[in-house]
CSV table of C-alpha atoms and ligand atoms in Angstrom, one decimal:
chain,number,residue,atom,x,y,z
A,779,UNK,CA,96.0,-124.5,-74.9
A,780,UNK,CA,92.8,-126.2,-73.2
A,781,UNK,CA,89.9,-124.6,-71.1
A,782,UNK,CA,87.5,-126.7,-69.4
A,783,UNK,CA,83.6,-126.5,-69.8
A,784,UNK,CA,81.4,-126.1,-66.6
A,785,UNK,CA,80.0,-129.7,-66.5
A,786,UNK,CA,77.2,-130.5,-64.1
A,787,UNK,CA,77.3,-133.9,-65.6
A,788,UNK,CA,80.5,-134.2,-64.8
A,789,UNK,CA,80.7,-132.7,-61.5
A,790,UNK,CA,77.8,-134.6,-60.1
A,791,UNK,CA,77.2,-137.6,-62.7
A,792,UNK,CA,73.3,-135.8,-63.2
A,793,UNK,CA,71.7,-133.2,-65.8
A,794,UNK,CA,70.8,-130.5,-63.7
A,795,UNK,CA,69.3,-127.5,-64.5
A,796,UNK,CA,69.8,-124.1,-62.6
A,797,UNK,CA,66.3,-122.3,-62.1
A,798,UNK,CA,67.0,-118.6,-61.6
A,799,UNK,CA,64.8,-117.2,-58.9
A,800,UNK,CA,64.0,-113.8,-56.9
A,801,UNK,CA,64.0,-114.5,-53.3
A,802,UNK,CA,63.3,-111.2,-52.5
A,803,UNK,CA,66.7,-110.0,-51.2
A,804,UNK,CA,68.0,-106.7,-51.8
A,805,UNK,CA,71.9,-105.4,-51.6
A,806,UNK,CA,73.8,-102.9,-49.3
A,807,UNK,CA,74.7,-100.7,-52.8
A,808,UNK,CA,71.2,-100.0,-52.8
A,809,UNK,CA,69.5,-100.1,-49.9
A,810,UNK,CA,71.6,-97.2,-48.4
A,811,UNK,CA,73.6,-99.4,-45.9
A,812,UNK,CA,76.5,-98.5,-49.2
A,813,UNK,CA,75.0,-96.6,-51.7
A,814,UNK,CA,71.4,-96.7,-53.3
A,815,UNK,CA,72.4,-96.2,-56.9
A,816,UNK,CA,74.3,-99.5,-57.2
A,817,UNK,CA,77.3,-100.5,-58.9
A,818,UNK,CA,77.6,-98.3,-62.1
A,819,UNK,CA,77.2,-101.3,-64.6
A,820,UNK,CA,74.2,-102.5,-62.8
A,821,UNK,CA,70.5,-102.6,-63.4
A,822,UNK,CA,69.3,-105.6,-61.4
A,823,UNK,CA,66.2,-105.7,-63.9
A,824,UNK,CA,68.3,-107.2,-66.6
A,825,UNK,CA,68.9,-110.6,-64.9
A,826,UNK,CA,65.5,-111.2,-63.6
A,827,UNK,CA,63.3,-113.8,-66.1
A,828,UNK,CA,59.9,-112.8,-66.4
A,829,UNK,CA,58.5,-116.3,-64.3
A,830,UNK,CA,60.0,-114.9,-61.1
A,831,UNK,CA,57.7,-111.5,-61.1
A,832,UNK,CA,55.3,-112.4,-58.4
A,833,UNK,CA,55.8,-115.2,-57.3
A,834,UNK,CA,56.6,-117.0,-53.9
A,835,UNK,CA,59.9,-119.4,-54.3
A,836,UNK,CA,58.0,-122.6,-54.7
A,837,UNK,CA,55.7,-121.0,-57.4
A,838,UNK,CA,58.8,-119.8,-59.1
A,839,UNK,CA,60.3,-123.2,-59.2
A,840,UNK,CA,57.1,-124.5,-61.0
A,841,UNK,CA,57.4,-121.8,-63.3
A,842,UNK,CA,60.9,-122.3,-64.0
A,843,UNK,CA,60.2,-126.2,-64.4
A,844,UNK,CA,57.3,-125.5,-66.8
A,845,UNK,CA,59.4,-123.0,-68.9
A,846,UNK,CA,62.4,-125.4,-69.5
A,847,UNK,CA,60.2,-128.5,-70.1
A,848,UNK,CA,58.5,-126.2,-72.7
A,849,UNK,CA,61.7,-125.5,-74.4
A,850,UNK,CA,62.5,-129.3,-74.6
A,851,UNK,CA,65.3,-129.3,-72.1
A,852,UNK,CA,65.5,-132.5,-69.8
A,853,UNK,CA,66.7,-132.8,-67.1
A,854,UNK,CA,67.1,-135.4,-63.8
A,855,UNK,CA,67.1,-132.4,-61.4
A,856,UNK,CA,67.3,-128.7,-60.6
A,857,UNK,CA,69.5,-126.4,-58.6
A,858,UNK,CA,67.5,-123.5,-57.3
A,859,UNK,CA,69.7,-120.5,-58.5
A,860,UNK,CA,69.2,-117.2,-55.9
A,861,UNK,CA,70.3,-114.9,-58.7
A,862,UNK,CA,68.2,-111.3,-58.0
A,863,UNK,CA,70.7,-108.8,-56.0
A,864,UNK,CA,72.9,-110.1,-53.6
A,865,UNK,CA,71.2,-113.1,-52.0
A,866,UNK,CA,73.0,-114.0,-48.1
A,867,UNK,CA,72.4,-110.1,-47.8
A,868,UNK,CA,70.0,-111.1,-44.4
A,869,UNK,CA,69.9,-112.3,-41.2
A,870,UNK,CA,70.5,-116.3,-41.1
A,871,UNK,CA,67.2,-117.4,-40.4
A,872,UNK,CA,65.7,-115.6,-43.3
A,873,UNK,CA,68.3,-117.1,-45.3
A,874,UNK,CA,67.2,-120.5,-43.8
A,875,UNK,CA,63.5,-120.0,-44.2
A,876,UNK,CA,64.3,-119.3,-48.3
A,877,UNK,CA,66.1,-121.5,-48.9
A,878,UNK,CA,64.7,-124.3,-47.4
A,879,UNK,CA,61.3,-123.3,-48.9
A,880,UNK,CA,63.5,-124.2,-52.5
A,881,UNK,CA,65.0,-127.1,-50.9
A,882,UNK,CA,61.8,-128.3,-50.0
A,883,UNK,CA,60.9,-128.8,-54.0
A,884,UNK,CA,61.0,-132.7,-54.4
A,885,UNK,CA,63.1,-132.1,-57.6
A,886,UNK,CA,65.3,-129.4,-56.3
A,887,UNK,CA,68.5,-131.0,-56.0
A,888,UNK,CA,70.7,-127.8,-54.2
A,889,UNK,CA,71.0,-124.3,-54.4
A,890,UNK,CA,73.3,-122.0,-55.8
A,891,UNK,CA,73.6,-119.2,-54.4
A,892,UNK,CA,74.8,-115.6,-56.0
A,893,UNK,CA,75.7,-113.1,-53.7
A,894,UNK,CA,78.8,-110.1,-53.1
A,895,UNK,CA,81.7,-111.0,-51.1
A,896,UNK,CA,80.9,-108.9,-48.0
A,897,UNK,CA,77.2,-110.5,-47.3
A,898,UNK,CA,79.1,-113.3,-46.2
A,899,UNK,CA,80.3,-114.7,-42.5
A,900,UNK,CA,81.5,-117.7,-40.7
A,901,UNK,CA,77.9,-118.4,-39.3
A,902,UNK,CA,76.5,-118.3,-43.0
A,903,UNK,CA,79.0,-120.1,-44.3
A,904,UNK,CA,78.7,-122.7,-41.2
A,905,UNK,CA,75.5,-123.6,-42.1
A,906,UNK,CA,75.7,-123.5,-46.4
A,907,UNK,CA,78.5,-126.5,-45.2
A,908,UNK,CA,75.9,-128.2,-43.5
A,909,UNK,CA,73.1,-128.1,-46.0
A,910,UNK,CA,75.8,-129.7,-48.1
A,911,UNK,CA,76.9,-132.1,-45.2
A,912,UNK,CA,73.5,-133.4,-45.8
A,913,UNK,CA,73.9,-134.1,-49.4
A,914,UNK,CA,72.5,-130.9,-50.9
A,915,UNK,CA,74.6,-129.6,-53.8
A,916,UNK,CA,75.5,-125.6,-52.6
A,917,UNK,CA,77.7,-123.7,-54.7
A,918,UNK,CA,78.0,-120.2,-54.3
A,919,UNK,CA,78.9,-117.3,-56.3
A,920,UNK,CA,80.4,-114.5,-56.1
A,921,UNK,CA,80.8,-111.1,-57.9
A,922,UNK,CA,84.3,-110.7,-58.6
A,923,UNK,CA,84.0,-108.1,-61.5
A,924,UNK,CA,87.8,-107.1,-60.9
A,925,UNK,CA,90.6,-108.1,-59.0
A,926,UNK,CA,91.7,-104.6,-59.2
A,927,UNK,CA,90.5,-102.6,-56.1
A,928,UNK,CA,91.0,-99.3,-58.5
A,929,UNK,CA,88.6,-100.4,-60.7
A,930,UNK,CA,86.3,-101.4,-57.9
A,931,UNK,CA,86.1,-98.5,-56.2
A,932,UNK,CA,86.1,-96.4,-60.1
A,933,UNK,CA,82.2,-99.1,-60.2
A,934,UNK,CA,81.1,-98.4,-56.8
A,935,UNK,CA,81.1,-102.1,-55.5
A,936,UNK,CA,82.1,-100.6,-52.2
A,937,UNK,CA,84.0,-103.6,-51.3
A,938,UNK,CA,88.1,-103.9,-52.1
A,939,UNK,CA,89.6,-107.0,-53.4
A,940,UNK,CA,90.7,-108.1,-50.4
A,941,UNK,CA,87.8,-108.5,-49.0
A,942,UNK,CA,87.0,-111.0,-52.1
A,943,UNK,CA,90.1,-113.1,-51.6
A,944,UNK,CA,89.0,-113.9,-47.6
A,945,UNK,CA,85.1,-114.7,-48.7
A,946,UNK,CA,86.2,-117.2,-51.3
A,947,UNK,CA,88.8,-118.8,-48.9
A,948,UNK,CA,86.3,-119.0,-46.3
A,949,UNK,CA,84.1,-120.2,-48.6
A,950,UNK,CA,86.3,-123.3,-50.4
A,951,UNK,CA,87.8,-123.8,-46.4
A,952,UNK,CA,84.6,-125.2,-45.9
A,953,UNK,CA,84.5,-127.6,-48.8
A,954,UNK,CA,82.0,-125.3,-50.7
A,955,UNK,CA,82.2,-124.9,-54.1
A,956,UNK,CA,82.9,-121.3,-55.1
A,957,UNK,CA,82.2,-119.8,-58.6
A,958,UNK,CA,83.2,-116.1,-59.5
A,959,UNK,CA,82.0,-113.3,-62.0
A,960,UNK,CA,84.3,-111.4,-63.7
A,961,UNK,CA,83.6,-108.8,-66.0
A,962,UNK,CA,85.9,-108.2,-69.0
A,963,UNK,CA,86.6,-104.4,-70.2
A,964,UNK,CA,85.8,-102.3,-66.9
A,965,UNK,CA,86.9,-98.4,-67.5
A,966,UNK,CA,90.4,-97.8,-67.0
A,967,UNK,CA,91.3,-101.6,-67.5
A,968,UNK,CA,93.8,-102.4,-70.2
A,969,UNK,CA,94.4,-105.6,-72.1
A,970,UNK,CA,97.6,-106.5,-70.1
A,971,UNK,CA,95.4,-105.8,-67.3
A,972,UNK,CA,93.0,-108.4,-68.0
A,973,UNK,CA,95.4,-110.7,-68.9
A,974,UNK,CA,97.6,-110.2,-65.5
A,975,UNK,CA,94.3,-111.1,-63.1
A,976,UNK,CA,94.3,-114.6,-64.6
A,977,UNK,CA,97.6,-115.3,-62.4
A,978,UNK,CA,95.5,-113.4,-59.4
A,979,UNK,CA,92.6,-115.4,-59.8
A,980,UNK,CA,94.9,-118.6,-60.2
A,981,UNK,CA,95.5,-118.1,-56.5
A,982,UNK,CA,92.5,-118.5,-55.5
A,983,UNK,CA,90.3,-121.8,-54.3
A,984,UNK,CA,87.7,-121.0,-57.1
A,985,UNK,CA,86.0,-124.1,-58.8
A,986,UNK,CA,84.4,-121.9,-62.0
A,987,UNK,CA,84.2,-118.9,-63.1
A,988,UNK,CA,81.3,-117.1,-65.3
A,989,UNK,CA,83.1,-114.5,-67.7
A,990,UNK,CA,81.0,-112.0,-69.3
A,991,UNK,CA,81.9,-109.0,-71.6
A,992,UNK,CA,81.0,-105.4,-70.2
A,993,UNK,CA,77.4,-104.6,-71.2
A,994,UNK,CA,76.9,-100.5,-71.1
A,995,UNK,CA,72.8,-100.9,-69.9
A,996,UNK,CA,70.9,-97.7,-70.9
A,997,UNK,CA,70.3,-95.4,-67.8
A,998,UNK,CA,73.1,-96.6,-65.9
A,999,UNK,CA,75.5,-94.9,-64.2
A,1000,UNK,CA,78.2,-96.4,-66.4
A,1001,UNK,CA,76.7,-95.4,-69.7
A,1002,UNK,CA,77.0,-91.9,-68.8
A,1003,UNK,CA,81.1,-92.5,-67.8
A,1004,UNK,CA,80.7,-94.0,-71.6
A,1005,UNK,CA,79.5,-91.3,-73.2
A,1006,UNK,CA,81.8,-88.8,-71.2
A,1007,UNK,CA,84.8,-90.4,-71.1
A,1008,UNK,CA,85.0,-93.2,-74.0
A,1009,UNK,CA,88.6,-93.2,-74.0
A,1010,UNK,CA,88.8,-95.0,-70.8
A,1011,UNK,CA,87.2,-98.2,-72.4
A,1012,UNK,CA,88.7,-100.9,-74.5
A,1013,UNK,CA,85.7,-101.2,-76.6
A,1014,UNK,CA,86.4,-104.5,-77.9
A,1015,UNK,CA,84.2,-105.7,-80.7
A,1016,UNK,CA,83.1,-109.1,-80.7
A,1017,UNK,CA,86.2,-110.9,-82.6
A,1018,UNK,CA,88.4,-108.2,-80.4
A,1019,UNK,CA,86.3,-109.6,-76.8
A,1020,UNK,CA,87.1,-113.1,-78.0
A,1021,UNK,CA,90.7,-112.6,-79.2
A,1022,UNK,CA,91.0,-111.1,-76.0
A,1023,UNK,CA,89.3,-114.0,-73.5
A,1024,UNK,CA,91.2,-116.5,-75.3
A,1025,UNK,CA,94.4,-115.2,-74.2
A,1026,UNK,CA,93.1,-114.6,-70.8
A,1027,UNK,CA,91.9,-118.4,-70.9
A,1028,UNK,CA,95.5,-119.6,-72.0
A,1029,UNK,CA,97.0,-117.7,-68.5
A,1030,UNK,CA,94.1,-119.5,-66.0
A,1031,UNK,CA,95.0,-122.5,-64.3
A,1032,UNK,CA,93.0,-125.3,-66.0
A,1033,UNK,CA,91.1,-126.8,-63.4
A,1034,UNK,CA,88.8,-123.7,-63.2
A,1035,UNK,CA,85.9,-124.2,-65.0
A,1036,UNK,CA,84.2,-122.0,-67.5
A,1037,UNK,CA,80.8,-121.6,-67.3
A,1038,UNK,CA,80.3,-118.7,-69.4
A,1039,UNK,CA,81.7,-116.4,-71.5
A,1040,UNK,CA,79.1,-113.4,-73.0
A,1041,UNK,CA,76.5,-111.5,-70.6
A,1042,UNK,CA,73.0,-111.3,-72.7
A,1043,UNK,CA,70.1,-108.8,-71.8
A,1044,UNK,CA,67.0,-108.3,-73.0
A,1045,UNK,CA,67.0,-106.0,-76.1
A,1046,UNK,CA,65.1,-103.5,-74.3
A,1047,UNK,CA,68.1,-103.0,-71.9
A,1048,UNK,CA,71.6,-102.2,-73.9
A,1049,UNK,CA,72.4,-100.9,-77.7
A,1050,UNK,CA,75.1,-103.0,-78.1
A,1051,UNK,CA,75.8,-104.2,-81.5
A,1052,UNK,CA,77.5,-107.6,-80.4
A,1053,UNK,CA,75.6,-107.8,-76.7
A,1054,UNK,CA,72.8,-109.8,-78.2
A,1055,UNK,CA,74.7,-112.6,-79.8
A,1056,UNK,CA,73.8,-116.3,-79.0
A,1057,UNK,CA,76.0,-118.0,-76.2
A,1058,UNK,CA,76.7,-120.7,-78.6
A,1059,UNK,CA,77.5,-118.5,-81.4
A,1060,UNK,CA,80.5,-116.5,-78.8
A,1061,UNK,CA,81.3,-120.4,-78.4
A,1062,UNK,CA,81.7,-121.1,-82.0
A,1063,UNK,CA,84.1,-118.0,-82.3
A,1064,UNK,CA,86.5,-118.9,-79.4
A,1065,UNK,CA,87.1,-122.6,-80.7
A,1066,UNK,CA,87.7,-120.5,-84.0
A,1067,UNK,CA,89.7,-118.6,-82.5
A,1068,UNK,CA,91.7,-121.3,-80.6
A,1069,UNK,CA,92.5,-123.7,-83.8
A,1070,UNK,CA,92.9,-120.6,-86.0
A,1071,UNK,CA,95.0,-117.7,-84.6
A,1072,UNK,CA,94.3,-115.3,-85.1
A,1073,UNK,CA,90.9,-113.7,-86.0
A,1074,UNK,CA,90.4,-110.9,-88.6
A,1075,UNK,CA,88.7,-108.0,-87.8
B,422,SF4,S1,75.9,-105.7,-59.2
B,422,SF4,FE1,75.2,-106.8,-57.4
B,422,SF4,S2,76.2,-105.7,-55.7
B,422,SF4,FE2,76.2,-104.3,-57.4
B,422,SF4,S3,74.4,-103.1,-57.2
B,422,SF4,FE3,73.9,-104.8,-58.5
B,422,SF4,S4,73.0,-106.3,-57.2
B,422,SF4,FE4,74.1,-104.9,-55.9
C-alpha cells in the first residue's frame, strides 16, 4: 500500500506557496442562472481567509505574502489560488483581466484555479494552455464532490457526472494539470460506495486530488437533511473517516496525488467534534493507520 503526497517541490523543483484569493466571481447555484441557495453542504464564507475581505487581487497577494512570511513559511514563489465560488464562472476577458492582474505580481509564479465543471469551455481552456505555453504554472481544480450523479443531484450541484468526466478530459487534453475535490460521506453514500469511485476516478486524467471529510456547516441546507434524516449519513468519527480513506487510498491508482485529506472551518462555522483537528494530526492517524491495521475505536 503507498499514496503519494502532493509535492510542489517535486512537481516543479521550487517551494511554492498557494495564496488563496477572492476574485470576485460568483457561481450559477447562486446567482439564479441554477439555484440561489447553493449546493446544500455549502457556505462559501467558510473558505474565504480574512486578508482577501476588501481587497483588489494585487492587495490580496501582499496580504497573503505578509501573512505566510509572518508565520515563518518560506518560500521561492507563489501560485495565486482563485478559491472564492466558482472562479471561470465569466466571460473570457474578465477572466483574462484577473488573472493577469495576479500574474502580474513579480513573485506570482501561476495560478490555480478552482472552479465547477460546467464554467468551463474550449475557448477558456484554449487560453489557461497558453498562459502555461508561456511558462506559467496553471492547474485547475475542480469540484468533484461525487462521482455519483444521485448524490449530486440529492446536493444540488446541478451538474451530473458526466458533465465532470468531459471538463477534466478537456482539461488534461490540453496538457493542464487537473486536481479534483471529493467529499467523503455525502447522504445516501455507503462505504462500498466510497470505495467503488476510487476505480471511477482511476479513469480519469486527474494529476491530484484534495479529499476532505463532510463538514455539516450550521445554517446550511445539509444540516437540516442531518437533523431530519440522520440515517442517511455514515457519520464516521475521526478513526472511522481515516479507516475509511485509507481503504479508499489503497483502490486509487498511485500516480494521483494527495493533497489533502480533512476540510477545516473556522470554529464559528460547524459543531463538529473531529472537524477542527489539525491537518497534520489526520496525517499522523492515517500513517497509523497504514503500518497498524486496524484502528480501535
Ligand atoms: S460548492 Fe461551489 S458550486 Fe456549490 S454553491 Fe458553493 S461555490 Fe457554488
Amino acid at each position: 500500500m503507498s499514496f503519494k503526497p502532493f509535492s510542489y517541490q517535486e512537481r516543479y523543483g521550487l517551494r511554492l506557496q498557494r495564496l488563496a484569493l477572492d476574485g470576485g466571481f460568483t457561481c450559477p447555484n447562486r446567482d439564479g442562472t441554477l439555484g440561489v441557495g447553493g449546493c446544500t453542504f455549502c457556505d462559501n464564507r467558510a473558505f474565504h481567509p480574512a486578508y482577501t475581505q476588501g481587497k483588489s487581487i494585487l492587495e490580496q497577494l501582499d496580504a497573503g505574502m505578509a501573512f505566510h512570511r509572518r508565520r515563518g513559511r518560506q518560500a521561492d514563489g507563489y501560485l495565486a489560488y482563485f478559491q472564492a465560488f466558482s472562479n471561470t464562472y465569466a466571460p473570457l476577458d474578465v477572466l483574462r483581466s484577473r488573472y493577469e492582474e495576479a500574474l502580474s505580481h513579480p513573485q506570482v509564479r501561476g495560478l490555480v484555479i478552482g472552479t465547477r465543471p460546467d464554467c468551463v469551455n474550449a475557448a477558456k481552456l484554449d487560453y489557461l494552455a497558453a498562459l502555461q505555453r508561456q511558462g506559467k504554472i496553471v492547474e485547475v481544480e475542480f469540484g468533484i464532490e461525487s462521482v455519483y450523479d444521485a448524490t449530486l443531484q440529492r446536493v444540488g450541484r446541478g451538474h451530473d457526472f458526466a458533465c465532470t468526466r468531459e471538463a477534466i478530459c478537456e482539461t488534461a487534453r490540453r496538457g493542464l494539470p487537473v486536481g479534483g475535490h471529493l467529499i467523503i460521506g455525502l447522504p445516501g453514500e455507503t462505504r462500498e460506495m466510497i470505495l467503488e469511485s476510487a476505480a471511477i476516478l482511476n479513469e480519469l486524467p486527474i494529476s491530484y486530488l484534495k479529499i476532505h471529510q463532510l463538514q455539516i456547516l450550521k445554517g446550511t441546507a445539509m444540516e437540516a437533511e442531518y437533523q431530519a434524516h440522520p440515517e442517511a449519513f455514515l457519520r464516521l468519527g475521526a478513526d472511522g473517516y481515516i479507516d475509511l480513506l485509507a481503504d479508499f487510498l489503497d483502490r486509487l491508482r498511485d500516480d494521483i496525488a494527495i493533497a489533502r485529506i480533512v476540510s477545516q472551518v473556522p470554529p464559528a462555522f460547524t459543531d463538529a467534534p473531529w472537524g477542527l483537528l489539525k491537518q497534520e494530526e489526520l496525517w499522523k492517524r492515517l500513517e497509523k493507520r497504514w503500518f497498524l491495521l486496524p484502528l480501535q475505536g
